[in-house]
Each structure stands twice: as C-alpha cells, then as structure tokens.
PDB file of N, CA, C and O in Angstrom:
ATOM      1  N   ALA A   1      12.176   7.497 -59.578  1.00 78.00           N
ATOM      2  CA  ALA A   1      11.898   6.639 -60.715  1.00 78.00           C
ATOM      3  C   ALA A   1      12.985   6.780 -61.781  1.00 78.00           C
ATOM      4  O   ALA A   1      13.370   5.803 -62.403  1.00 78.00           O
ATOM      5  N   MET A   2      13.486   8.012 -61.983  1.00 82.00           N
ATOM      6  CA  MET A   2      14.534   8.204 -62.985  1.00 82.00           C
ATOM      7  C   MET A   2      15.811   7.485 -62.556  1.00 82.00           C
ATOM      8  O   MET A   2      16.488   6.882 -63.381  1.00 82.00           O
ATOM      9  N   TYR A   3      16.148   7.556 -61.271  1.00 86.00           N
ATOM     10  CA  TYR A   3      17.358   6.876 -60.789  1.00 86.00           C
ATOM     11  C   TYR A   3      17.228   5.368 -60.998  1.00 86.00           C
ATOM     12  O   TYR A   3      18.175   4.713 -61.429  1.00 86.00           O
ATOM     13  N   ASN A   4      16.055   4.840 -60.729  1.00 84.00           N
ATOM     14  CA  ASN A   4      15.830   3.403 -60.913  1.00 84.00           C
ATOM     15  C   ASN A   4      15.918   3.007 -62.385  1.00 84.00           C
ATOM     16  O   ASN A   4      16.158   1.850 -62.698  1.00 84.00           O
ATOM     17  N   ALA A   5      15.741   3.986 -63.285  1.00 88.00           N
ATOM     18  CA  ALA A   5      15.859   3.738 -64.718  1.00 88.00           C
ATOM     19  C   ALA A   5      17.287   3.981 -65.211  1.00 88.00           C
ATOM     20  O   ALA A   5      17.540   3.952 -66.410  1.00 88.00           O
ATOM     21  N   GLY A   6      18.222   4.278 -64.295  1.00 87.00           N
ATOM     22  CA  GLY A   6      19.609   4.457 -64.671  1.00 87.00           C
ATOM     23  C   GLY A   6      20.052   5.893 -64.881  1.00 87.00           C
ATOM     24  O   GLY A   6      21.133   6.143 -65.386  1.00 87.00           O
ATOM     25  N   ILE A   7      19.225   6.858 -64.469  1.00 88.00           N
ATOM     26  CA  ILE A   7      19.560   8.271 -64.650  1.00 88.00           C
ATOM     27  C   ILE A   7      19.828   8.897 -63.288  1.00 88.00           C
ATOM     28  O   ILE A   7      18.960   8.922 -62.422  1.00 88.00           O
ATOM     29  N   THR A   8      21.034   9.409 -63.104  1.00 92.00           N
ATOM     30  CA  THR A   8      21.394  10.082 -61.866  1.00 92.00           C
ATOM     31  C   THR A   8      21.083  11.563 -61.983  1.00 92.00           C
ATOM     32  O   THR A   8      21.383  12.186 -62.997  1.00 92.00           O
ATOM     33  N   THR A   9      20.482  12.111 -60.952  1.00 93.00           N
ATOM     34  CA  THR A   9      20.186  13.543 -60.906  1.00 93.00           C
ATOM     35  C   THR A   9      21.185  14.205 -59.970  1.00 93.00           C
ATOM     36  O   THR A   9      21.364  13.772 -58.837  1.00 93.00           O
ATOM     37  N   TYR A  10      21.843  15.250 -60.459  1.00 95.00           N
ATOM     38  CA  TYR A  10      22.788  16.019 -59.662  1.00 95.00           C
ATOM     39  C   TYR A  10      22.087  17.303 -59.240  1.00 95.00           C
ATOM     40  O   TYR A  10      21.463  17.971 -60.061  1.00 95.00           O
ATOM     41  N   VAL A  11      22.191  17.652 -57.977  1.00 96.00           N
ATOM     42  CA  VAL A  11      21.485  18.811 -57.438  1.00 96.00           C
ATOM     43  C   VAL A  11      22.502  19.865 -57.024  1.00 96.00           C
ATOM     44  O   VAL A  11      23.454  19.575 -56.292  1.00 96.00           O
ATOM     45  N   ILE A  12      22.281  21.090 -57.509  1.00 96.00           N
ATOM     46  CA  ILE A  12      23.143  22.215 -57.159  1.00 96.00           C
ATOM     47  C   ILE A  12      22.278  23.303 -56.548  1.00 96.00           C
ATOM     48  O   ILE A  12      21.326  23.763 -57.171  1.00 96.00           O
ATOM     49  N   GLY A  13      22.604  23.692 -55.326  1.00 95.00           N
ATOM     50  CA  GLY A  13      21.960  24.852 -54.701  1.00 95.00           C
ATOM     51  C   GLY A  13      22.795  26.076 -55.027  1.00 95.00           C
ATOM     52  O   GLY A  13      23.950  26.159 -54.629  1.00 95.00           O
ATOM     53  N   PHE A  14      22.227  27.006 -55.775  1.00 92.00           N
ATOM     54  CA  PHE A  14      22.994  28.170 -56.222  1.00 92.00           C
ATOM     55  C   PHE A  14      22.424  29.438 -55.628  1.00 92.00           C
ATOM     56  O   PHE A  14      21.230  29.678 -55.669  1.00 92.00           O
ATOM     57  N   GLY A  15      23.295  30.258 -55.071  1.00 85.00           N
ATOM     58  CA  GLY A  15      22.882  31.552 -54.541  1.00 85.00           C
ATOM     59  C   GLY A  15      22.907  31.579 -53.031  1.00 85.00           C
ATOM     60  O   GLY A  15      23.124  30.584 -52.356  1.00 85.00           O
ATOM     61  N   SER A  16      22.640  32.759 -52.510  1.00 80.00           N
ATOM     62  CA  SER A  16      22.724  32.954 -51.063  1.00 80.00           C
ATOM     63  C   SER A  16      21.486  32.453 -50.326  1.00 80.00           C
ATOM     64  O   SER A  16      21.536  32.228 -49.130  1.00 80.00           O
ATOM     65  N   GLY A  17      20.377  32.256 -51.006  1.00 83.00           N
ATOM     66  CA  GLY A  17      19.147  31.838 -50.354  1.00 83.00           C
ATOM     67  C   GLY A  17      19.051  30.367 -50.041  1.00 83.00           C
ATOM     68  O   GLY A  17      18.050  29.912 -49.490  1.00 83.00           O
ATOM     69  N   VAL A  18      20.068  29.603 -50.368  1.00 87.00           N
ATOM     70  CA  VAL A  18      19.994  28.160 -50.147  1.00 87.00           C
ATOM     71  C   VAL A  18      20.688  27.720 -48.859  1.00 87.00           C
ATOM     72  O   VAL A  18      20.829  26.527 -48.605  1.00 87.00           O
ATOM     73  N   ASP A  19      21.094  28.664 -48.048  1.00 86.00           N
ATOM     74  CA  ASP A  19      21.837  28.339 -46.831  1.00 86.00           C
ATOM     75  C   ASP A  19      20.971  28.211 -45.581  1.00 86.00           C
ATOM     76  O   ASP A  19      21.495  28.219 -44.481  1.00 86.00           O
ATOM     77  N   THR A  20      19.662  28.087 -45.738  1.00 91.00           N
ATOM     78  CA  THR A  20      18.793  27.927 -44.579  1.00 91.00           C
ATOM     79  C   THR A  20      18.497  26.435 -44.370  1.00 91.00           C
ATOM     80  O   THR A  20      18.412  25.680 -45.345  1.00 91.00           O
ATOM     81  N   PRO A  21      18.365  26.009 -43.133  1.00 93.00           N
ATOM     82  CA  PRO A  21      18.159  24.580 -42.864  1.00 93.00           C
ATOM     83  C   PRO A  21      17.017  23.932 -43.648  1.00 93.00           C
ATOM     84  O   PRO A  21      17.200  22.815 -44.151  1.00 93.00           O
ATOM     85  N   PRO A  22      15.835  24.579 -43.807  1.00 94.00           N
ATOM     86  CA  PRO A  22      14.780  23.895 -44.575  1.00 94.00           C
ATOM     87  C   PRO A  22      15.167  23.687 -46.039  1.00 94.00           C
ATOM     88  O   PRO A  22      14.864  22.648 -46.619  1.00 94.00           O
ATOM     89  N   ILE A  23      15.856  24.659 -46.629  1.00 94.00           N
ATOM     90  CA  ILE A  23      16.269  24.535 -48.030  1.00 94.00           C
ATOM     91  C   ILE A  23      17.372  23.501 -48.153  1.00 94.00           C
ATOM     92  O   ILE A  23      17.375  22.678 -49.077  1.00 94.00           O
ATOM     93  N   ILE A  24      18.321  23.509 -47.227  1.00 94.00           N
ATOM     94  CA  ILE A  24      19.399  22.519 -47.244  1.00 94.00           C
ATOM     95  C   ILE A  24      18.814  21.113 -47.186  1.00 94.00           C
ATOM     96  O   ILE A  24      19.234  20.220 -47.927  1.00 94.00           O
ATOM     97  N   ALA A  25      17.838  20.899 -46.328  1.00 96.00           N
ATOM     98  CA  ALA A  25      17.208  19.581 -46.198  1.00 96.00           C
ATOM     99  C   ALA A  25      16.519  19.176 -47.503  1.00 96.00           C
ATOM    100  O   ALA A  25      16.626  18.023 -47.938  1.00 96.00           O
ATOM    101  N   LYS A  26      15.831  20.104 -48.144  1.00 96.00           N
ATOM    102  CA  LYS A  26      15.164  19.802 -49.418  1.00 96.00           C
ATOM    103  C   LYS A  26      16.171  19.455 -50.502  1.00 96.00           C
ATOM    104  O   LYS A  26      15.985  18.506 -51.260  1.00 96.00           O
ATOM    105  N   LEU A  27      17.255  20.231 -50.580  1.00 96.00           N
ATOM    106  CA  LEU A  27      18.277  19.956 -51.583  1.00 96.00           C
ATOM    107  C   LEU A  27      18.918  18.597 -51.354  1.00 96.00           C
ATOM    108  O   LEU A  27      19.143  17.827 -52.296  1.00 96.00           O
ATOM    109  N   GLN A  28      19.218  18.286 -50.092  1.00 97.00           N
ATOM    110  CA  GLN A  28      19.833  16.994 -49.792  1.00 97.00           C
ATOM    111  C   GLN A  28      18.886  15.852 -50.101  1.00 97.00           C
ATOM    112  O   GLN A  28      19.298  14.819 -50.619  1.00 97.00           O
ATOM    113  N   ASN A  29      17.599  16.026 -49.787  1.00 96.00           N
ATOM    114  CA  ASN A  29      16.617  14.984 -50.121  1.00 96.00           C
ATOM    115  C   ASN A  29      16.568  14.742 -51.624  1.00 96.00           C
ATOM    116  O   ASN A  29      16.542  13.595 -52.074  1.00 96.00           O
ATOM    117  N   MET A  30      16.560  15.832 -52.413  1.00 95.00           N
ATOM    118  CA  MET A  30      16.538  15.671 -53.866  1.00 95.00           C
ATOM    119  C   MET A  30      17.795  14.956 -54.352  1.00 95.00           C
ATOM    120  O   MET A  30      17.729  14.092 -55.231  1.00 95.00           O
ATOM    121  N   ALA A  31      18.947  15.319 -53.778  1.00 96.00           N
ATOM    122  CA  ALA A  31      20.198  14.661 -54.165  1.00 96.00           C
ATOM    123  C   ALA A  31      20.166  13.180 -53.793  1.00 96.00           C
ATOM    124  O   ALA A  31      20.606  12.328 -54.569  1.00 96.00           O
ATOM    125  N   ASP A  32      19.645  12.862 -52.606  1.00 95.00           N
ATOM    126  CA  ASP A  32      19.534  11.467 -52.177  1.00 95.00           C
ATOM    127  C   ASP A  32      18.632  10.676 -53.117  1.00 95.00           C
ATOM    128  O   ASP A  32      18.987   9.594 -53.577  1.00 95.00           O
ATOM    129  N   TRP A  33      17.447  11.226 -53.400  1.00 94.00           N
ATOM    130  CA  TRP A  33      16.492  10.524 -54.261  1.00 94.00           C
ATOM    131  C   TRP A  33      17.050  10.337 -55.673  1.00 94.00           C
ATOM    132  O   TRP A  33      16.821   9.318 -56.300  1.00 94.00           O
ATOM    133  N   GLY A  34      17.782  11.315 -56.156  1.00 94.00           N
ATOM    134  CA  GLY A  34      18.282  11.262 -57.525  1.00 94.00           C
ATOM    135  C   GLY A  34      19.554  10.470 -57.697  1.00 94.00           C
ATOM    136  O   GLY A  34      20.014  10.266 -58.824  1.00 94.00           O
ATOM    137  N   SER A  35      20.140  10.025 -56.581  1.00 93.00           N
ATOM    138  CA  SER A  35      21.399   9.288 -56.686  1.00 93.00           C
ATOM    139  C   SER A  35      21.401   7.988 -55.879  1.00 93.00           C
ATOM    140  O   SER A  35      22.464   7.402 -55.680  1.00 93.00           O
ATOM    141  N   GLY A  36      20.243   7.572 -55.416  1.00 93.00           N
ATOM    142  CA  GLY A  36      20.207   6.357 -54.600  1.00 93.00           C
ATOM    143  C   GLY A  36      20.961   6.515 -53.302  1.00 93.00           C
ATOM    144  O   GLY A  36      21.610   5.591 -52.841  1.00 93.00           O
ATOM    145  N   ASN A  37      20.882   7.717 -52.715  1.00 94.00           N
ATOM    146  CA  ASN A  37      21.572   8.052 -51.458  1.00 94.00           C
ATOM    147  C   ASN A  37      23.099   7.983 -51.583  1.00 94.00           C
ATOM    148  O   ASN A  37      23.790   7.750 -50.596  1.00 94.00           O
ATOM    149  N   MET A  38      23.620   8.199 -52.787  1.00 94.00           N
ATOM    150  CA  MET A  38      25.062   8.105 -53.009  1.00 94.00           C
ATOM    151  C   MET A  38      25.746   9.475 -53.089  1.00 94.00           C
ATOM    152  O   MET A  38      26.947   9.560 -52.889  1.00 94.00           O
ATOM    153  N   LEU A  39      25.001  10.530 -53.399  1.00 94.00           N
ATOM    154  CA  LEU A  39      25.608  11.839 -53.602  1.00 94.00           C
ATOM    155  C   LEU A  39      24.967  12.896 -52.716  1.00 94.00           C
ATOM    156  O   LEU A  39      23.767  12.844 -52.434  1.00 94.00           O
ATOM    157  N   ASP A  40      25.766  13.862 -52.304  1.00 95.00           N
ATOM    158  CA  ASP A  40      25.257  15.044 -51.633  1.00 95.00           C
ATOM    159  C   ASP A  40      24.962  16.106 -52.678  1.00 95.00           C
ATOM    160  O   ASP A  40      25.467  16.051 -53.805  1.00 95.00           O
ATOM    161  N   TYR A  41      24.173  17.093 -52.299  1.00 96.00           N
ATOM    162  CA  TYR A  41      23.950  18.215 -53.206  1.00 96.00           C
ATOM    163  C   TYR A  41      25.192  19.098 -53.205  1.00 96.00           C
ATOM    164  O   TYR A  41      26.023  19.048 -52.299  1.00 96.00           O
ATOM    165  N   PHE A  42      25.345  19.874 -54.250  1.00 96.00           N
ATOM    166  CA  PHE A  42      26.465  20.806 -54.359  1.00 96.00           C
ATOM    167  C   PHE A  42      25.996  22.176 -53.897  1.00 96.00           C
ATOM    168  O   PHE A  42      24.979  22.678 -54.367  1.00 96.00           O
ATOM    169  N   ASP A  43      26.725  22.773 -52.981  1.00 94.00           N
ATOM    170  CA  ASP A  43      26.410  24.112 -52.479  1.00 94.00           C
ATOM    171  C   ASP A  43      27.274  25.109 -53.244  1.00 94.00           C
ATOM    172  O   ASP A  43      28.491  25.131 -53.098  1.00 94.00           O
ATOM    173  N   ALA A  44      26.639  25.886 -54.106  1.00 93.00           N
ATOM    174  CA  ALA A  44      27.370  26.847 -54.936  1.00 93.00           C
ATOM    175  C   ALA A  44      26.821  28.239 -54.661  1.00 93.00           C
ATOM    176  O   ALA A  44      25.812  28.641 -55.219  1.00 93.00           O
ATOM    177  N   ASN A  45      27.488  28.974 -53.788  1.00 88.00           N
ATOM    178  CA  ASN A  45      26.981  30.299 -53.423  1.00 88.00           C
ATOM    179  C   ASN A  45      27.634  31.424 -54.223  1.00 88.00           C
ATOM    180  O   ASN A  45      27.384  32.589 -53.951  1.00 88.00           O
ATOM    181  N   ASN A  46      28.465  31.064 -55.201  1.00 90.00           N
ATOM    182  CA  ASN A  46      29.054  32.078 -56.074  1.00 90.00           C
ATOM    183  C   ASN A  46      29.453  31.408 -57.397  1.00 90.00           C
ATOM    184  O   ASN A  46      29.345  30.197 -57.553  1.00 90.00           O
ATOM    185  N   GLN A  47      29.931  32.222 -58.323  1.00 92.00           N
ATOM    186  CA  GLN A  47      30.252  31.704 -59.648  1.00 92.00           C
ATOM    187  C   GLN A  47      31.358  30.650 -59.606  1.00 92.00           C
ATOM    188  O   GLN A  47      31.265  29.625 -60.278  1.00 92.00           O
ATOM    189  N   MET A  48      32.384  30.888 -58.829  1.00 94.00           N
ATOM    190  CA  MET A  48      33.498  29.924 -58.762  1.00 94.00           C
ATOM    191  C   MET A  48      33.030  28.579 -58.215  1.00 94.00           C
ATOM    192  O   MET A  48      33.400  27.524 -58.737  1.00 94.00           O
ATOM    193  N   ALA A  49      32.207  28.608 -57.180  1.00 93.00           N
ATOM    194  CA  ALA A  49      31.688  27.363 -56.608  1.00 93.00           C
ATOM    195  C   ALA A  49      30.781  26.642 -57.603  1.00 93.00           C
ATOM    196  O   ALA A  49      30.784  25.408 -57.685  1.00 93.00           O
ATOM    197  N   LEU A  50      30.016  27.409 -58.393  1.00 94.00           N
ATOM    198  CA  LEU A  50      29.163  26.804 -59.419  1.00 94.00           C
ATOM    199  C   LEU A  50      30.018  26.141 -60.496  1.00 94.00           C
ATOM    200  O   LEU A  50      29.748  25.014 -60.905  1.00 94.00           O
ATOM    201  N   GLN A  51      31.060  26.832 -60.940  1.00 95.00           N
ATOM    202  CA  GLN A  51      31.951  26.249 -61.941  1.00 95.00           C
ATOM    203  C   GLN A  51      32.611  24.978 -61.425  1.00 95.00           C
ATOM    204  O   GLN A  51      32.714  23.980 -62.152  1.00 95.00           O
ATOM    205  N   THR A  52      33.028  24.995 -60.172  1.00 96.00           N
ATOM    206  CA  THR A  52      33.654  23.822 -59.569  1.00 96.00           C
ATOM    207  C   THR A  52      32.660  22.662 -59.496  1.00 96.00           C
ATOM    208  O   THR A  52      33.009  21.515 -59.803  1.00 96.00           O
ATOM    209  N   ALA A  53      31.433  22.947 -59.091  1.00 95.00           N
ATOM    210  CA  ALA A  53      30.406  21.901 -59.009  1.00 95.00           C
ATOM    211  C   ALA A  53      30.138  21.295 -60.381  1.00 95.00           C
ATOM    212  O   ALA A  53      30.082  20.065 -60.531  1.00 95.00           O
ATOM    213  N   LEU A  54      29.978  22.144 -61.386  1.00 95.00           N
ATOM    214  CA  LEU A  54      29.719  21.644 -62.736  1.00 95.00           C
ATOM    215  C   LEU A  54      30.892  20.819 -63.257  1.00 95.00           C
ATOM    216  O   LEU A  54      30.702  19.768 -63.875  1.00 95.00           O
ATOM    217  N   GLN A  55      32.111  21.274 -62.993  1.00 95.00           N
ATOM    218  CA  GLN A  55      33.299  20.529 -63.431  1.00 95.00           C
ATOM    219  C   GLN A  55      33.379  19.181 -62.735  1.00 95.00           C
ATOM    220  O   GLN A  55      33.693  18.165 -63.363  1.00 95.00           O
ATOM    221  N   THR A  56      33.075  19.149 -61.449  1.00 95.00           N
ATOM    222  CA  THR A  56      33.085  17.891 -60.694  1.00 95.00           C
ATOM    223  C   THR A  56      32.066  16.912 -61.269  1.00 95.00           C
ATOM    224  O   THR A  56      32.352  15.722 -61.429  1.00 95.00           O
ATOM    225  N   ILE A  57      30.883  17.421 -61.589  1.00 93.00           N
ATOM    226  CA  ILE A  57      29.835  16.564 -62.158  1.00 93.00           C
ATOM    227  C   ILE A  57      30.270  16.022 -63.519  1.00 93.00           C
ATOM    228  O   ILE A  57      30.187  14.818 -63.770  1.00 93.00           O
ATOM    229  N   ILE A  58      30.737  16.900 -64.385  1.00 91.00           N
ATOM    230  CA  ILE A  58      31.143  16.478 -65.732  1.00 91.00           C
ATOM    231  C   ILE A  58      32.300  15.479 -65.667  1.00 91.00           C
ATOM    232  O   ILE A  58      32.312  14.477 -66.384  1.00 91.00           O
ATOM    233  N   ASP A  59      33.274  15.737 -64.797  1.00 89.00           N
ATOM    234  CA  ASP A  59      34.419  14.832 -64.670  1.00 89.00           C
ATOM    235  C   ASP A  59      34.012  13.448 -64.185  1.00 89.00           C
ATOM    236  O   ASP A  59      34.688  12.459 -64.481  1.00 89.00           O
ATOM    237  N   GLY A  60      32.914  13.352 -63.460  1.00 88.00           N
ATOM    238  CA  GLY A  60      32.478  12.074 -62.912  1.00 88.00           C
ATOM    239  C   GLY A  60      31.575  11.268 -63.825  1.00 88.00           C
ATOM    240  O   GLY A  60      31.210  10.144 -63.503  1.00 88.00           O
ATOM    241  N   ILE A  61      31.233  11.818 -64.986  1.00 84.00           N
ATOM    242  CA  ILE A  61      30.332  11.120 -65.898  1.00 84.00           C
ATOM    243  C   ILE A  61      31.154  10.352 -66.925  1.00 84.00           C
ATOM    244  O   ILE A  61      32.053  10.893 -67.551  1.00 84.00           O
ATOM    245  N   ASP A  62      30.832   9.075 -67.087  1.00 80.00           N
ATOM    246  CA  ASP A  62      31.473   8.253 -68.113  1.00 80.00           C
ATOM    247  C   ASP A  62      30.667   8.381 -69.399  1.00 80.00           C
ATOM    248  O   ASP A  62      29.494   8.004 -69.448  1.00 80.00           O
ATOM    249  N   PHE A  63      31.300   8.936 -70.417  1.00 72.00           N
ATOM    250  CA  PHE A  63      30.632   9.107 -71.697  1.00 72.00           C
ATOM    251  C   PHE A  63      30.983   7.959 -72.627  1.00 72.00           C
ATOM    252  O   PHE A  63      32.117   7.482 -72.656  1.00 72.00           O
ATOM    253  N   ASP A  64      30.033   7.558 -73.416  1.00 69.00           N
ATOM    254  CA  ASP A  64      30.250   6.560 -74.447  1.00 69.00           C
ATOM    255  C   ASP A  64      31.205   7.159 -75.479  1.00 69.00           C
ATOM    256  O   ASP A  64      30.970   8.253 -75.979  1.00 69.00           O
ATOM    257  N   PRO A  65      32.297   6.479 -75.813  1.00 66.00           N
ATOM    258  CA  PRO A  65      33.256   7.041 -76.776  1.00 66.00           C
ATOM    259  C   PRO A  65      32.620   7.383 -78.123  1.00 66.00           C
ATOM    260  O   PRO A  65      33.071   8.279 -78.812  1.00 66.00           O
ATOM    261  N   CYS A  66      31.562   6.674 -78.463  1.00 68.00           N
ATOM    262  CA  CYS A  66      30.888   6.978 -79.731  1.00 68.00           C
ATOM    263  C   CYS A  66      30.159   8.313 -79.680  1.00 68.00           C
ATOM    264  O   CYS A  66      29.848   8.889 -80.716  1.00 68.00           O
ATOM    265  N   CYS A  67      29.868   8.772 -78.482  1.00 63.00           N
ATOM    266  CA  CYS A  67      29.118  10.013 -78.314  1.00 63.00           C
ATOM    267  C   CYS A  67      29.970  11.092 -77.665  1.00 63.00           C
ATOM    268  O   CYS A  67      29.446  11.999 -77.040  1.00 63.00           O
ATOM    269  N   GLY A  68      31.281  10.981 -77.759  1.00 57.00           N
ATOM    270  CA  GLY A  68      32.176  11.927 -77.112  1.00 57.00           C
ATOM    271  C   GLY A  68      32.015  13.330 -77.667  1.00 57.00           C
ATOM    272  O   GLY A  68      31.517  13.534 -78.778  1.00 57.00           O
ATOM    273  N   PHE A  69      32.451  14.292 -76.875  1.00 61.00           N
ATOM    274  CA  PHE A  69      32.406  15.674 -77.311  1.00 61.00           C
ATOM    275  C   PHE A  69      33.392  15.883 -78.452  1.00 61.00           C
ATOM    276  O   PHE A  69      34.452  15.265 -78.497  1.00 61.00           O
ATOM    277  N   ASN A  70      33.034  16.761 -79.365  1.00 62.00           N
ATOM    278  CA  ASN A  70      33.952  17.102 -80.445  1.00 62.00           C
ATOM    279  C   ASN A  70      35.117  17.895 -79.888  1.00 62.00           C
ATOM    280  O   ASN A  70      34.934  18.841 -79.145  1.00 62.00           O
ATOM    281  N   ASP A  71      36.297  17.507 -80.253  1.00 62.00           N
ATOM    282  CA  ASP A  71      37.495  18.242 -79.868  1.00 62.00           C
ATOM    283  C   ASP A  71      38.128  18.770 -81.145  1.00 62.00           C
ATOM    284  O   ASP A  71      38.750  18.022 -81.891  1.00 62.00           O
ATOM    285  N   CYS A  72      37.939  20.034 -81.392  1.00 61.00           N
ATOM    286  CA  CYS A  72      38.421  20.638 -82.628  1.00 61.00           C
ATOM    287  C   CYS A  72      39.837  21.185 -82.492  1.00 61.00           C
ATOM    288  O   CYS A  72      40.338  21.822 -83.412  1.00 61.00           O
ATOM    289  N   SER A  73      40.486  20.938 -81.361  1.00 62.00           N
ATOM    290  CA  SER A  73      41.805  21.511 -81.144  1.00 62.00           C
ATOM    291  C   SER A  73      42.853  20.905 -82.081  1.00 62.00           C
ATOM    292  O   SER A  73      43.908  21.495 -82.285  1.00 62.00           O
ATOM    293  N   PHE A  74      42.566  19.737 -82.650  1.00 62.00           N
ATOM    294  CA  PHE A  74      43.523  19.104 -83.543  1.00 62.00           C
ATOM    295  C   PHE A  74      43.453  19.651 -84.973  1.00 62.00           C
ATOM    296  O   PHE A  74      44.328  19.431 -85.763  1.00 62.00           O
ATOM    297  N   ASN A  75      42.377  20.347 -85.269  1.00 63.00           N
ATOM    298  CA  ASN A  75      42.190  20.904 -86.604  1.00 63.00           C
ATOM    299  C   ASN A  75      42.179  22.421 -86.512  1.00 63.00           C
ATOM    300  O   ASN A  75      41.442  22.980 -85.714  1.00 63.00           O
ATOM    301  N   SER A  76      42.940  23.040 -87.350  1.00 66.00           N
ATOM    302  CA  SER A  76      42.954  24.504 -87.330  1.00 66.00           C
ATOM    303  C   SER A  76      41.655  25.049 -87.916  1.00 66.00           C
ATOM    304  O   SER A  76      40.966  24.385 -88.698  1.00 66.00           O
ATOM    305  N   GLU A  77      41.329  26.256 -87.522  1.00 68.00           N
ATOM    306  CA  GLU A  77      40.134  26.924 -88.040  1.00 68.00           C
ATOM    307  C   GLU A  77      40.316  27.231 -89.518  1.00 68.00           C
ATOM    308  O   GLU A  77      41.418  27.573 -89.959  1.00 68.00           O
ATOM    309  N   PRO A  78      39.262  27.123 -90.306  1.00 69.00           N
ATOM    310  CA  PRO A  78      39.386  27.469 -91.726  1.00 69.00           C
ATOM    311  C   PRO A  78      39.685  28.963 -91.887  1.00 69.00           C
ATOM    312  O   PRO A  78      39.241  29.778 -91.086  1.00 69.00           O
ATOM    313  N   THR A  79      40.440  29.275 -92.903  1.00 72.00           N
ATOM    314  CA  THR A  79      40.819  30.687 -93.138  1.00 72.00           C
ATOM    315  C   THR A  79      40.050  31.309 -94.268  1.00 72.00           C
ATOM    316  O   THR A  79      40.203  32.496 -94.545  1.00 72.00           O
ATOM    317  N   THR A  80      39.240  30.539 -94.963  1.00 67.00           N
ATOM    318  CA  THR A  80      38.480  31.118 -96.080  1.00 67.00           C
ATOM    319  C   THR A  80      37.004  30.980 -95.845  1.00 67.00           C
ATOM    320  O   THR A  80      36.541  30.201 -95.082  1.00 67.00           O
TER     321      THR A  80
END
C-alpha cells in the first residue's frame, strides 16, 4: 500500500543470520512488495557492506531542492 502511495521501501538484511534460504526469501519478498518488484534487498553482513548499501540507497533518491540537506562546508565554524 505504501508503494502504491509513492513510497519505496528499501530492505537491508544485516548480520550473519540473514544468509539462510527462508530469510533470504522473506527479505526479497519485502523488497519486491516495497518497490513494485523493481529492487532487490541489500545483503549487508558487515559494517562496510551496510555502509555501501546505505550509500547506494541515498545516492538513488531524488531530493526536492527545497528540502536539500544543509551543507555547512561553505561557511566556517564560529569561533566565539
């Protein structure tokens, strides 16, 4: 229902316990339902894989420029 309302759900299986066939099937089903059968779930069995999955998800999202993240790199930190 959320996907039909325009909300995509991204599924990440994190940890060593997600490598069994029944869990893999559940994760893939959730990813299918949440993306209209367009995305696979992300298998993240360690911190690096989790970071990569999160970065991939964030990079694929189109943000409204009016709601963009604050980038403070152009302004120096206050000293007082």
